[in-house]
Structures are given as C-alpha cells and as structure tokens.
XYZ file of C-alpha atoms in Angstrom:
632
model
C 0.000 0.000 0.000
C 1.415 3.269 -0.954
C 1.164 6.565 -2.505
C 1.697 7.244 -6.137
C 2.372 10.934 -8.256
C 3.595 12.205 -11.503
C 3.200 14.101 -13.829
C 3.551 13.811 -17.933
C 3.670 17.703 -19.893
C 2.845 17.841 -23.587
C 4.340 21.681 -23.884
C 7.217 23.487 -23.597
C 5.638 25.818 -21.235
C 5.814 23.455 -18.437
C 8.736 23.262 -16.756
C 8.532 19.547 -14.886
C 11.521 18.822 -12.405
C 12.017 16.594 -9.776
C 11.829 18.877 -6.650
C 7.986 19.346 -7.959
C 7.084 15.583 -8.353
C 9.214 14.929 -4.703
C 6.984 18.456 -3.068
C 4.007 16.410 -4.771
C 5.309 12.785 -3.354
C 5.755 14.293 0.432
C 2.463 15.603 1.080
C 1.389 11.554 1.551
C 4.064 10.721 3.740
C 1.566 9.292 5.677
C 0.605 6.703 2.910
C 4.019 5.145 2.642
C 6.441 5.833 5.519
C 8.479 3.497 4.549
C 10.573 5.136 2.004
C 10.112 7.293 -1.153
C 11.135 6.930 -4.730
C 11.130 9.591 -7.931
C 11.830 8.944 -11.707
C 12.271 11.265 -14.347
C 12.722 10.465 -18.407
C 15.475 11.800 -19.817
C 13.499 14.785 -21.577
C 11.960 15.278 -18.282
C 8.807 15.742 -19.604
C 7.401 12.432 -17.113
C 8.653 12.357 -13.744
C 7.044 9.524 -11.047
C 7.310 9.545 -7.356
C 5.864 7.134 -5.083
C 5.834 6.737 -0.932
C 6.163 3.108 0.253
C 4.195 0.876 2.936
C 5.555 -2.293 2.657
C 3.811 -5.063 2.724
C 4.819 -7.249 0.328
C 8.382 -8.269 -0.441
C 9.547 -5.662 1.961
C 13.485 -5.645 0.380
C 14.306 -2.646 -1.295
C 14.666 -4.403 -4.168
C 11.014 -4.073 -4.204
C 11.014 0.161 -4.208
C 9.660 2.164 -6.459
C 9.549 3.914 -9.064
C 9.951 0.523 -10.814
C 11.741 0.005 -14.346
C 11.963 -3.578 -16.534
C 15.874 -4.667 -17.204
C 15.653 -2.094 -20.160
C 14.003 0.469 -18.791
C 11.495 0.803 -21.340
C 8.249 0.209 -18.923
C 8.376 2.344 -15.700
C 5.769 1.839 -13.168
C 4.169 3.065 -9.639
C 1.651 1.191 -8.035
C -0.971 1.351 -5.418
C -2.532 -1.543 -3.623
C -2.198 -5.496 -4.093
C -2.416 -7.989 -5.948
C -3.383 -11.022 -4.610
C -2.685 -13.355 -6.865
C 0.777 -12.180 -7.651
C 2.355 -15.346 -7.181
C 0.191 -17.496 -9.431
C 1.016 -15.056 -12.653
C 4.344 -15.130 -11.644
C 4.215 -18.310 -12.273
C 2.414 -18.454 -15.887
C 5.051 -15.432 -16.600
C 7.914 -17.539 -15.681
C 6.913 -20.724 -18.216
C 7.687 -18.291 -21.377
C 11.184 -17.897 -20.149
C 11.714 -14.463 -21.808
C 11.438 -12.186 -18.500
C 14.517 -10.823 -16.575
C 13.077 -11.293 -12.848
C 15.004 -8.766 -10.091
C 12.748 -9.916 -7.330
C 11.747 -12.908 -5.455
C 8.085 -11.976 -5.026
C 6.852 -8.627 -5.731
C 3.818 -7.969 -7.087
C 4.916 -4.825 -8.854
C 7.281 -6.266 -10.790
C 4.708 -9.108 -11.862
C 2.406 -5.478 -13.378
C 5.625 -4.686 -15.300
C 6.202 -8.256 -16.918
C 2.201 -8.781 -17.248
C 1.985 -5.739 -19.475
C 4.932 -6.929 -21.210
C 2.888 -10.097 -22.631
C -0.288 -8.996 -22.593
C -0.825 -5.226 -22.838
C -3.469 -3.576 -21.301
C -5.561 -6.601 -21.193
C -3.520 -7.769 -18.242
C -5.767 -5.963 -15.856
C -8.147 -9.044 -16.256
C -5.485 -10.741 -14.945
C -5.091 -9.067 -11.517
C -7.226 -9.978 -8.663
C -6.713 -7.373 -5.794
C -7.066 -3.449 -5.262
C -4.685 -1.090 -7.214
C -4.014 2.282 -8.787
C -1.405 2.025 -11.367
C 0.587 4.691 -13.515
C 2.424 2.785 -15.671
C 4.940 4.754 -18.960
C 5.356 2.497 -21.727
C 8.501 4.626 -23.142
C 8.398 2.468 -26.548
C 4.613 3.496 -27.429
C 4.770 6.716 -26.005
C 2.183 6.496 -23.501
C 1.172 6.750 -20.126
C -1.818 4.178 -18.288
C -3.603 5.102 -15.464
C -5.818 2.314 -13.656
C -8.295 1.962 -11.526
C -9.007 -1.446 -9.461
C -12.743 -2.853 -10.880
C -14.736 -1.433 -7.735
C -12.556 1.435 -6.600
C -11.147 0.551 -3.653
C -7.917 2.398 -4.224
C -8.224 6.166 -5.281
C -7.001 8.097 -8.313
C -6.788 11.926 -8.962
C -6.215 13.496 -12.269
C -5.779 17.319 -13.864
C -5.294 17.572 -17.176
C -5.121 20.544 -19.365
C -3.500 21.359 -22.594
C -0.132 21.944 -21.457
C -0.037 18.807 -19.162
C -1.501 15.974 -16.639
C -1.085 15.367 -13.414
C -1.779 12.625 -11.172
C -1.883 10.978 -7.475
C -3.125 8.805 -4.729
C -4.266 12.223 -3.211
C -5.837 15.809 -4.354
C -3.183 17.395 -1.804
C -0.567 16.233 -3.963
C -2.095 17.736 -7.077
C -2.129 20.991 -5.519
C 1.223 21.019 -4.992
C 1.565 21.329 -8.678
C 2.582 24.482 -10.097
C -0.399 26.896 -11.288
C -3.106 24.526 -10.175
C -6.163 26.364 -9.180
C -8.232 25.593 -5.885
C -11.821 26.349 -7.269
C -15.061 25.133 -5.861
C -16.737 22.985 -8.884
C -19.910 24.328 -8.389
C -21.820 21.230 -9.747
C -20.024 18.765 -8.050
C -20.892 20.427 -4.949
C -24.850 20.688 -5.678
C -24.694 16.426 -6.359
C -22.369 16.993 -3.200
C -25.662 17.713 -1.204
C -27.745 14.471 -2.064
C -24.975 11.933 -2.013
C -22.695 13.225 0.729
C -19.567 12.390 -1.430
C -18.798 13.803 -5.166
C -19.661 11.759 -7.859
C -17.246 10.112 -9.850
C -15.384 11.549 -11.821
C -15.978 14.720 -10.833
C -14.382 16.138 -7.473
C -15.181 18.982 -5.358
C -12.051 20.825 -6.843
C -13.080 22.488 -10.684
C -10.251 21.214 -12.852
C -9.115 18.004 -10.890
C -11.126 14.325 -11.226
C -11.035 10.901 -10.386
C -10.623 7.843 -12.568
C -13.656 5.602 -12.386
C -13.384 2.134 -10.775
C -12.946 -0.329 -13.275
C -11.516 1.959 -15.888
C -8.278 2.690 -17.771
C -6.935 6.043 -19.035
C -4.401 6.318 -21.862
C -2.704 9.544 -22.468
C 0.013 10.401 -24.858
C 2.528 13.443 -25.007
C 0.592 14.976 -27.571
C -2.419 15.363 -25.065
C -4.196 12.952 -26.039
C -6.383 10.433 -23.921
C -8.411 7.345 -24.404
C -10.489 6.020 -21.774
C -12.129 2.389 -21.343
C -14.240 0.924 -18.550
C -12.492 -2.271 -18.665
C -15.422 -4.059 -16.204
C -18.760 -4.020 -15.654
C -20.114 -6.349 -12.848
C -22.699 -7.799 -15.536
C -20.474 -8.730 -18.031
C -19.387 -11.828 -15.892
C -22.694 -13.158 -14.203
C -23.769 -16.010 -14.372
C -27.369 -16.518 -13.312
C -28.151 -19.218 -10.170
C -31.460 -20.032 -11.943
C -32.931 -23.040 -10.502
C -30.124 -23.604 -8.247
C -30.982 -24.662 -4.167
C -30.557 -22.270 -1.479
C -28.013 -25.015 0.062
C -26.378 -25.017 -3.055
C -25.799 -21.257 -3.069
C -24.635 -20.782 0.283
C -22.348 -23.253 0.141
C -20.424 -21.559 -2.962
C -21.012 -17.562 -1.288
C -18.833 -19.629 1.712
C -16.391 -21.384 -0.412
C -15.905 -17.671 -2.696
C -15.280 -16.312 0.889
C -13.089 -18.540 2.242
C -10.801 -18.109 -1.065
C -11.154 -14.162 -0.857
C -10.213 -14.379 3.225
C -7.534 -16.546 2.069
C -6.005 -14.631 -0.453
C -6.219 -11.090 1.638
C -3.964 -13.009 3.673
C -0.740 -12.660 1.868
C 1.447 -9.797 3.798
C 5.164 -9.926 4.947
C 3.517 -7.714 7.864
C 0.855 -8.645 10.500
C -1.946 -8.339 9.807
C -5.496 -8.171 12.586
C -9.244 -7.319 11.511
C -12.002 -4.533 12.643
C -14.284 -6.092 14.551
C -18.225 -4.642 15.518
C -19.569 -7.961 16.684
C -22.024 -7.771 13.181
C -22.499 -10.611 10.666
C -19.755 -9.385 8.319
C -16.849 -8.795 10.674
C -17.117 -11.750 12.664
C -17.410 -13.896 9.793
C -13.709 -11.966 8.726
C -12.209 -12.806 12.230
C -13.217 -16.183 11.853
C -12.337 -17.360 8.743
C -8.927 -15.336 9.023
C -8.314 -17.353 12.252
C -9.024 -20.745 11.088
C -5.684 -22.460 10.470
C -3.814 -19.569 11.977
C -1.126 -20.572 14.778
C -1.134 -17.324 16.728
C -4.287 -15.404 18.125
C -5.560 -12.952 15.170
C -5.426 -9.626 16.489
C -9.191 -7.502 16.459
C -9.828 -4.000 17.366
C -13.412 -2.098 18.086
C -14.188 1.540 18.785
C -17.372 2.143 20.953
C -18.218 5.749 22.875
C -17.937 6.672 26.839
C -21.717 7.213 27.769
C -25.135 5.811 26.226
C -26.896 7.336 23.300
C -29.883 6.752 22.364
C -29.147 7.250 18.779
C -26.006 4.260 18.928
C -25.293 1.494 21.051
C -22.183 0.316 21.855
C -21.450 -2.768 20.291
C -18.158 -3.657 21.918
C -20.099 -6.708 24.238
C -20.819 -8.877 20.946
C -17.026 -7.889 19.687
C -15.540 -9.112 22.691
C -17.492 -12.371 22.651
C -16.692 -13.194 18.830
C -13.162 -12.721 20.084
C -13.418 -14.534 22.417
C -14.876 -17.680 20.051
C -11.959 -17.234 17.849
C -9.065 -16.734 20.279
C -8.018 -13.579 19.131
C -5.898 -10.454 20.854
C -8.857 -8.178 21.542
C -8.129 -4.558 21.855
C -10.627 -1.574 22.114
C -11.393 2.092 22.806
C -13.584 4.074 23.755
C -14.581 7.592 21.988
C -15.442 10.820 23.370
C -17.100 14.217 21.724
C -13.244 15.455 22.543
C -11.966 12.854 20.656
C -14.159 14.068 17.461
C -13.502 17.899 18.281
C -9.567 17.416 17.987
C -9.559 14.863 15.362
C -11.647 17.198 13.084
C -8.698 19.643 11.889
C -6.473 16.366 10.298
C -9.820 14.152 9.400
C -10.795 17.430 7.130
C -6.980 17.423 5.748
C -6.805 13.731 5.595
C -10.183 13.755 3.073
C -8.824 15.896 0.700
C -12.618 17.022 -0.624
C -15.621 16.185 2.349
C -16.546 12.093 2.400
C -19.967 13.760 4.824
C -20.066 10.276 7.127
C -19.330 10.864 10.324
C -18.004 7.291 10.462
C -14.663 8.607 9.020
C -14.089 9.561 13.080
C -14.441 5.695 14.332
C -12.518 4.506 11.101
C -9.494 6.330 11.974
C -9.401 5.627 15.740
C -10.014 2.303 14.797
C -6.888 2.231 12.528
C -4.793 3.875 14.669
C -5.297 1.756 17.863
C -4.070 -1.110 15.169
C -1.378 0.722 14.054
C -0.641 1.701 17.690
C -0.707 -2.062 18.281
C 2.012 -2.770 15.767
C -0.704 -4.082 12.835
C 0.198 -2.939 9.295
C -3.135 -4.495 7.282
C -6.758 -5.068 8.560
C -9.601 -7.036 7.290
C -12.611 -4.724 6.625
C -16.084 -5.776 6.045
C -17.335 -3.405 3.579
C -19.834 -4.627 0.462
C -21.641 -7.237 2.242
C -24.911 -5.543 2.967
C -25.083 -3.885 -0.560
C -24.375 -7.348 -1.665
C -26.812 -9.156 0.423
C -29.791 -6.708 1.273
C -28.695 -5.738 4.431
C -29.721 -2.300 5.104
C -33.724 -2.165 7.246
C -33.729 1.178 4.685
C -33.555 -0.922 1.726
C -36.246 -3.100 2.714
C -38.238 -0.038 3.098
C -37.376 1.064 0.167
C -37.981 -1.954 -1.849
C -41.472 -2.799 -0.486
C -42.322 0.934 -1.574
C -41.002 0.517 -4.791
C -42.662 -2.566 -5.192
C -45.942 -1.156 -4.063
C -45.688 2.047 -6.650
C -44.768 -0.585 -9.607
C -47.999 -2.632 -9.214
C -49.832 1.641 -9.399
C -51.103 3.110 -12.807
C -49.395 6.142 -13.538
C -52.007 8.968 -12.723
C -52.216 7.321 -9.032
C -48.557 8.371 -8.658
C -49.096 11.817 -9.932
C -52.338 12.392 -7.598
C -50.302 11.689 -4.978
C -47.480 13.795 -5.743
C -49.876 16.681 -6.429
C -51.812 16.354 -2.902
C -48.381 16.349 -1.172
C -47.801 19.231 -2.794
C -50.745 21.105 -2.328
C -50.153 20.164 1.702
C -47.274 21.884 1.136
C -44.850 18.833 2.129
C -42.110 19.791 -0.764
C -39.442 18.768 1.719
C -40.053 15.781 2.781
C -38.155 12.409 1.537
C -41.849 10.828 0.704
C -42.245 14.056 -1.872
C -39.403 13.214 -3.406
C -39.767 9.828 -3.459
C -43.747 10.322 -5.537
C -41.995 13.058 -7.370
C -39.386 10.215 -8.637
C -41.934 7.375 -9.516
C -44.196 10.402 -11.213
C -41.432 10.982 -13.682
C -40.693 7.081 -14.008
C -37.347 7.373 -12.339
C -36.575 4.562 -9.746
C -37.520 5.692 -5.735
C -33.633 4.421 -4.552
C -31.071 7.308 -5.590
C -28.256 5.449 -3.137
C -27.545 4.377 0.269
C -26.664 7.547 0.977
C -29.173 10.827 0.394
C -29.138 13.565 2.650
C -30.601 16.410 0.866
C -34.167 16.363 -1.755
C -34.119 18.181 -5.044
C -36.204 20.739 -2.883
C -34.466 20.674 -0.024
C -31.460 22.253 -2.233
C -33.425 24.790 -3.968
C -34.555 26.208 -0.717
C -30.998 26.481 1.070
C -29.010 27.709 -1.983
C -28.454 31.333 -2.267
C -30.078 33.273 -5.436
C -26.993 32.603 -7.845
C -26.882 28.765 -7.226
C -30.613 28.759 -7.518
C -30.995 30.045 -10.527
C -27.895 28.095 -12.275
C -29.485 25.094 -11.157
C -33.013 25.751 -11.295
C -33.016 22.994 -14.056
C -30.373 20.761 -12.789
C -31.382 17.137 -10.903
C -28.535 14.741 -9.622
C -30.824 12.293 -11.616
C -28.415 13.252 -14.261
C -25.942 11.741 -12.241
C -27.563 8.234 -11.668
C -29.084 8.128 -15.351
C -26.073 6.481 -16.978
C -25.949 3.920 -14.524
C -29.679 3.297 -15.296
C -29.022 3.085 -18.707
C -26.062 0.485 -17.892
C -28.616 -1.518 -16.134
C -31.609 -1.412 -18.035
C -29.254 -3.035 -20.956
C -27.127 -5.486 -19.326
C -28.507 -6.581 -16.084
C -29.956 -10.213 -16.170
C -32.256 -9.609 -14.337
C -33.930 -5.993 -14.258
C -35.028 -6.174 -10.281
C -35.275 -3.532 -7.834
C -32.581 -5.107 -5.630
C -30.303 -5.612 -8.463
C -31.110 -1.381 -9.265
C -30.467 -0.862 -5.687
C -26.942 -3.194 -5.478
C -25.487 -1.966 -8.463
C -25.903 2.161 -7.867
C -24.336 1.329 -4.885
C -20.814 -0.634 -6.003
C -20.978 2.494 -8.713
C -20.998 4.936 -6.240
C -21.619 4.709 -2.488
C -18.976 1.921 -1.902
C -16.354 3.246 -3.804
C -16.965 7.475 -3.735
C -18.000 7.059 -0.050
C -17.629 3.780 1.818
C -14.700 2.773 0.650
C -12.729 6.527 0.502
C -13.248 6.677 4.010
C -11.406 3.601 4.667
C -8.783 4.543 2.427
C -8.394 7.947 3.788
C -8.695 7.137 7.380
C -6.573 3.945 7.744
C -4.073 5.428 5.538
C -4.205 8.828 7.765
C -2.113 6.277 10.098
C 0.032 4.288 7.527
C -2.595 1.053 7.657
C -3.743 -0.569 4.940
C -7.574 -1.969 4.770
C -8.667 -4.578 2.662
C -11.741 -5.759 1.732
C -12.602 -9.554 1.286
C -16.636 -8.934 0.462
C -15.569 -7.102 -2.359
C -12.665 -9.581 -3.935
C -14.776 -8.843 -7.635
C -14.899 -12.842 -8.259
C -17.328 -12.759 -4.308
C -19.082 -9.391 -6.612
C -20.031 -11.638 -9.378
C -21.005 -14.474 -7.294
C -23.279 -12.038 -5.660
C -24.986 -10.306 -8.449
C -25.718 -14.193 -10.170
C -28.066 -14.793 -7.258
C -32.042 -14.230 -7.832
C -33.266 -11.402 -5.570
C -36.352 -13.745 -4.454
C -32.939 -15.644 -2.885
C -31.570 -12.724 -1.363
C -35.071 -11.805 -0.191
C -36.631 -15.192 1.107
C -38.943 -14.747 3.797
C -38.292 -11.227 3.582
C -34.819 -11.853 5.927
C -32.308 -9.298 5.870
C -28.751 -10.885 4.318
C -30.780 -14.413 4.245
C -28.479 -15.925 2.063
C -25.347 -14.860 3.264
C -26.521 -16.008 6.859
C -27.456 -19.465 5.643
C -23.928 -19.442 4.584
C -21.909 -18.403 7.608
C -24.336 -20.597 10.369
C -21.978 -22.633 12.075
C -18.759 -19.953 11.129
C -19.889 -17.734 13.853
C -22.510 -18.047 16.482
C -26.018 -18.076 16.116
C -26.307 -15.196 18.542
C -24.565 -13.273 16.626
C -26.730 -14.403 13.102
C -29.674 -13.339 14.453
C -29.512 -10.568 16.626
C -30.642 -6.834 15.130
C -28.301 -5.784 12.815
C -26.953 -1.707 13.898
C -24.893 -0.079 11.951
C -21.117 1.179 12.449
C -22.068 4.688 13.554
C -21.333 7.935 15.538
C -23.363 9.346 18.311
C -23.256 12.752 16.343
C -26.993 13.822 16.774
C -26.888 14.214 20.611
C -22.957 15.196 20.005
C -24.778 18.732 18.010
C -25.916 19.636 21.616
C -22.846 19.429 23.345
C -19.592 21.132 22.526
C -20.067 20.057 18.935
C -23.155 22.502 18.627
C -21.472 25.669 19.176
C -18.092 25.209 17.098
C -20.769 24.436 14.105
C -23.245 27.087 14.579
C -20.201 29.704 15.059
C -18.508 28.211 11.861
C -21.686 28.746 9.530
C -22.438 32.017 10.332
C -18.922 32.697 9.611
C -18.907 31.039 6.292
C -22.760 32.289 5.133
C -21.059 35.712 5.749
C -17.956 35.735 3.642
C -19.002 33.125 0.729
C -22.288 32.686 -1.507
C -23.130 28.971 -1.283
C -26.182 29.075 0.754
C -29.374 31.336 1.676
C -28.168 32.155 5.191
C -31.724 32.526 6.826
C -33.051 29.688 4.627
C -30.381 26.994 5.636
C -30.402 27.890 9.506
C -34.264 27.715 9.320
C -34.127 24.230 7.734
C -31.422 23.588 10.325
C -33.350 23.791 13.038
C -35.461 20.351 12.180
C -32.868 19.077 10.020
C -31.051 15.356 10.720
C -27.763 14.756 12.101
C -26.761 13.661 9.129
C -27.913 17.094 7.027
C -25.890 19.306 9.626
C -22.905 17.169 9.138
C -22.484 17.481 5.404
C -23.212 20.965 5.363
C -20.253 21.245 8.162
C -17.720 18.850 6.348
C -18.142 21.051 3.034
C -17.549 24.342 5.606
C -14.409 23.079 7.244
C -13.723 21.898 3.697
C -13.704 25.645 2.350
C -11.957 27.083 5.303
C -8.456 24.087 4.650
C -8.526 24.383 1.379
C -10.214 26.914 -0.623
C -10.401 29.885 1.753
C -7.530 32.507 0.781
C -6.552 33.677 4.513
C-alpha cells in the first residue's frame, strides 16, 4: 500500500523537475512511511514519485519507481495484488522475462503488461491504482481497481496531466487552481460524497473504478471501462438455497484466504455484526497465533447508537483472538476534526470517518500494518432495514397506474410537504425514475433549492442529480440479467456509495495512520457471485442478508446471526448539543457571511429540524472551504 504521483507535460511551457514531483510525493508521507522513490525520463517531460508501505516483499529491491531490465516500462503502483504469485508463475513458463525480485507484485504489473498489454488488468485480482509509462509506445496508463477501492486523482489541461493517490498532492503542482466545482458540490448535497469523476475541486477528477486512461505526449487520452459487474454473471437459476450458500462460503473462504498474503501482520475490525465476525473467523481458522481484532465504541449511552463492543468481545473470544478496544469521546471528534478534514482531501460527509481512523490507529498503535474490513456485504446481500423499506415501496408504486402516482405527488404538494423524503420519493416514480437514488441521500431536489443562495438557484433551477444516476440506469436497463429492484439498488451502490463514499473513508482514514484496509466482500470474483443470485434468494422470507446467513451458520454463532443488525455509527446527533453545537453554529455564520453557497436565513431555518446527518455534510463542506479553498 502506498502513494503514487507524476506528472507527464505535452508543452514546452511546463517546466517539470524533480523537486515538484518529490513536493508532490511528500504531502502523503503518511501513505508510505516506509521510504520514497522519484523517476524522471530523460526529456523530463514524465517524472514519477511514489511513498512506500511495505507489505509485500519488503526488500528494497522491491522500491519504487519501478523500471523492466531495459528500462522501457516504468511503473508506480498502489494496492495489491493477490494473486501475484500465481502469474508469476504463468510469466515464468515463457522464459523471456529478466526477474530482479523474489516476489513482488509490482514487478509481476511490469512483466504482465509486457505479454499482454493492457488486457492484463483481467489478470489481476486485488485493489490497485497504477501509472504505468510504456517509453516504446509513447504512452502513459492510469488504472483503476474494478470497484474502486484504491483512489485516483487526475488534472489535465493542454499543457499537461497530473496525477496521485491524493488531491493534496495535485495541488502542490505548479499553477493549479483551488476552485469550488460548483456542480459537483450541488450532487455533493444528495450523495454526501462527489460523484465520480468529478471532485469537489473544478479542474481536478477521479478515474472511475474499473476503468483505464491512456494519455500520450501529444495530449491525447483514451479512456475504457475495462469491467462491468454484468459482463461476468452467471445466473443461479434453478439452483438450491443449500447449493448457493455453500459456494457464497467457499468464494469467501478463497477471498479471506487470499487477503492473507502480507510480509507484515496483519489483525481485523471487529463490531460484533455478521460481516466482521465472519472476517475474524475465517482469518483465524488455520492460523497458529491469536488474530489480532480491534473495536471503537463511545464513553456514555446514546440513544441514537449502542455500543457494540459486548458482541465484539465475545466473537473474540470464540476465535481466540488479541482483543483490543477504545472508547470515543465528543473530545476525541472535536480534535480529530482539523487532520480528518486534511486527511479527506474534498468532504466524504459520514461521520463514520471519526471511528474509522481511531479504529486504525489503535491497530497501528498495536504494531498491525493491514486489517480485514467488512465493507460490500450488505449492498451485496440486502442488508440495510432502509432498503427493505425502500424496496417494499417501490414494489408497491410498480404494481400503481401512472395517474395514481401523480395524484399523490400533487396532494403532497398542495399540503405543502415539498421537503419531505416521501415528496421526493412520488416526485421520482411520477417521472418514471426509480424511488432508490443510493444508500446515501441527505438532501431532496427541494431541499437544495430552498438552502441555496439566489446565484446557485438560478444556475441550477433545471439541474437534478438524476443526471448523475441516469447512466448507470441506462447500464442496467441493458445489461442486467435480471432488471429487479434489488439488483437497481446493489449496483448504484458498487458504482458509487462503496467506492466514492464507503470505501474513501477507509482509504483515507486507515491510511491517515500508515494502515492498509482490505476488503474480502468485495474480492470482484465474491461481486459476481453475488450479483448471479435471484433477488427472491436474497429476499426469502423477507430476511435481511438471508443468504449470506445461511452461509456463515456454524462460522460464527447463532447469537450473533440473528440478533438486530446496527450499523457502524457515531453518536453525532446528541454530540450537536454538546460542545459540537457551538463550534458548528459559530462556523456557519462565519462562512454564510464571507461566501455565496447558501441562503443564510433559509439553511439555519431548515437547520433547526434538520437530521444529524444534514448538519454534518453541510459542516464537512464548511471546514472543507476554510483548509482548502479559503484565501486567509
């Protein structure tokens, strides 16, 4: 796990050197402590620089930047591959490689691309961001892993491209401007996170999961979306329930197995839920030593969380492992905000990020380098009570003639109820568009008109973030095997929540504190097991995560099967009327004063009834202005 830059110019203008690609490099020193690396052609019109976290093959014969015995292929990488070893091994039978290294996987990208070009991404099973120069064809390749679990930031303008693990980095760049993108920051409002590949800086983006970019000194780029989750289903029609839970385990065990491979310990986050236990225990079977776990609960009871750290502690105890925990305080949040709004680079609005980083730190603190995370499983398996929700309403509308759904829309408006979620939600099925937007949705078309101020009202008076989500609908509609509202609701989410939001905020966090997360739900062979399941499977007896429950009983408890699922979460509503309140009611008038974002009387008057959640994105995106936008 690391932290990758460079920077390739197509002009004369730019003048590219190595102090600006090392200034760019050392802004993620926290991403790869372990040494840093730069490269620069001979022209210097490329330079690379990389930090290092090692992990695997720890010799320095492993650093980056990494060149093939001729130098013609230069690469920096981000993330693992997991199956390094086996195409090693294929690589090895043609007997025309020059190998430097007993078992890195980066030198295994540099010999795959050799014999197979670009189509050796299909090869790789793991999580990665890759720059790779192919000096011979005159181009530079920029990929991102198939569901986006390692980030990649771009700029590109006629004169040059830049690129990096982080945006901090790409500010660092000579010239580069620190503009709000206006649009990216009205989608910003319903989806807490900035849609892909837009970011909340105007002239910077980020690469797509699953795609490849191809850019040549001329300026040039090409870019392909190399996979798409329903290009490799195959449909369980007419196959048992047994049957299927016995290959979601098997898939499991093989993803566990291979997320395994480290020169460096490695421990797992544990909440005492479905998906982490099942990590802890299938990482400890076979293991000689006691896996490691760590859990973050809060000093005090909430009524709006519950500490979970009781049901950790017990599936620790079942498996034998090193248990080690904390407990959080609104102090810890308070002084943990300043480098949590740095560490982000543009606002990830999930209050979660807090947990996630004390979580990683206690493991780093605890001498752990890589931890098992249990993202994917509930978008995978219908694990969310909102879902449900939302599914039996969707249902319900699909079975209505049209003109029912626009009465109803019409009386809620006429009663005045623009605001609410269940106006949006008739407003949506009026117009034909599906009810579920995301996982995520803070903020209604409505709810955005009426807090803008008067400029960003007008320029979006006819702007939806359906715009957003239509492409992925389109996706869907033509290659989805089957066209259900689960399978709408799953795949919106692995295009956007899980990697723009979910997964960014492990990435950020644990990386914050030089740890590297990995993710065996989302191994994309366990993704396309997943999405070749029936939704009436998924759904039987209307049983949250049925199928991936069948398939776990007798891996973990039973207790811990069927008790109510809760969430990972912070205790942030009742935190607003503590210290927490004042620094954010202080902070907005500040900002509503000095900027034009928001109607200042509208946005405290919705405010005043609004979520948690609500007041927390509209804070992140303040704090965000103030680190990196504000000119002090």
């Amino acid at each position: 796990m690391c932290g990758i830059n460079g920077a390739l110019t197509f002009s004369s203008k730019v003048n590219l050197s190595e102090k600006i690609i090392i200034s760019m490099r050392d802004t993620m020193v926290h991403r790869g402590p372990d040494g840093g690396g730069v490269w620069m052609s001979e022209d210097c019109t490329l330079g690379l620089g990389h930090r290092r976290l090692s992990i695997i093959d720890v010799s320095t014969l492993a650093n980056q930047p990494m060149t093939n015995e001729d130098n013609s292929i230069c690469i920096v990488f981000n993330g693992e591959i997991y199956n390094h070893a086996e195409i090693r091994k294929e690589l090895q039978t043609k007997n025309k490689y020059i190998w430097k290294t007993d078992h890195s996987d980066t030198e295994v990208i540099i010999h795959a691309f050799e014999e197979w070009g670009i189509d050796c991404v299909h090869k790789f099973r793991g999580m990665f961001a890759i720059a790779l120069w192919d000096s011979k064809s005159k181009e530079l390749w920029l990929i991102r892993d198939r569901l986006g679990i390692k980030p990649l930031y771009y700029s590109i303008d006629e004169d040059r491209i830049t690129f990096a693990s982080e945006i901090k980095a790409l500010l660092k760049f000579p010239n580069q401007k620190r503009e709000v993108n206006e649009e990216a920051f009205y989608h910003y409002l319903s989806f807490l996170t900035t849609p892909a590949p837009n970011t909340l800086f105007k002239g910077i983006n980020k690469l797509q999961p699953g795609t490849w970019l191809k850019i040549t000194p001329d300026g040039k780029k090409e870019e392909s979306k190399y996979w798409d989750v329903w290009d490799y289903t195959d449909p369980l029609i007419n196959v048992s329930d047994e049957e299927i839970a016995n290959l979601i385990l098997k898939e499991l065990k093989e993803s566990v197995r291979l997320r395994k491979e480290s020169d460096v310990p490695v421990g797992v986050f544990l909440s005492g839920g479905i998906d982490s236990s099942t990590n802890a225990a299938l990482f400890a079977d076979g293991e000689t030593k006691p896996v490691e776990t760590f859990t973050i609960g809060y000093k005090g009871e909430y009524d709006s969380y519950k500490n979970e750290t009781e049901y950790a502690q017990f599936m620790a105890d079942k498996v034998g492992a090193n248990h080690h925990e904390q407990l959080l305080t609104i102090d810890d949040l308070i002084d943990f905000l300043p480098e949590m709004i740095r560490l982000q680079d543009e606002p990830i609005a999930d209050p979660v990020c807090v947990p996630v980083y004390y979580v990683s730190k206690l493991a780093r603190e605890n001498n752990i380098i890589v931890c098992q995370v249990g993202e994917g499983a509930d978008e995978l398996f219908w694990g969310y009570e909102g879902w449900k929700v939302l599914l039996n309403f969707q249902n319900l509308m699909d079975l209505m003639p049209k003109f029912i759904k626009k009465l109803g829309f019409h009386i809620l408006r006429l009663q005045g109820k623009k605001e609410s979620f269940r106006y949006e939600y008739l407003r949506r099925v009026s117009n034909s568009e599906p009810v579920f937007w995301g996982g995520a949705e803070a903020f209604t078309e409505q709810n955005k008109k009426t807090i803008l101020s008067n400029r960003l009202k007008k320029k979006f008076k006819n702007t939806s973030s359906w715009e957003v989500l239509k492409p992925f609908r389109d996706k869907f509609e033509d290659k989805a095997w089957e066209k259900s509202n689960l399978n709408w609701m799953t795949y919106l989410d692995l295009n956007m929540r899980l990697p723009e939001l979910l997964l960014m905020r492990v990435d950020k966090m644990a990386m914050g504190v030089s740890l590297e997360g990995r993710v065996p739900f989302l191994d994309f062979k366990f993704v396309e097991l997943a999405l070749s399941i029936p939704e009436k499977t998924k759904t039987r007896k209307g049983i949250s995560k049925y199928i991936l429950k069948k398939a776990v009983r007798g891996v973990i408890p039973d207790s811990i099967i069927d008790r109510k699922k809760q969430g990972f979460g912070v205790p942030i509503y009742e935190w607003f009327f503590d210290k927490l309140g004042t620094n954010v009611k202080s902070d907005l008038e500040l900002f509503c004063d000095k900027t034009d974002f928001f109607d200042k009387e509208q946005l405290f008057a919705f405010l005043k009834n609004a979520s948690g959640q609500q007041t927390w994105l509209i804070y992140n995106f303040v704090l965000w202005w103030n680190e990196y936008i504000d000119e002090k």
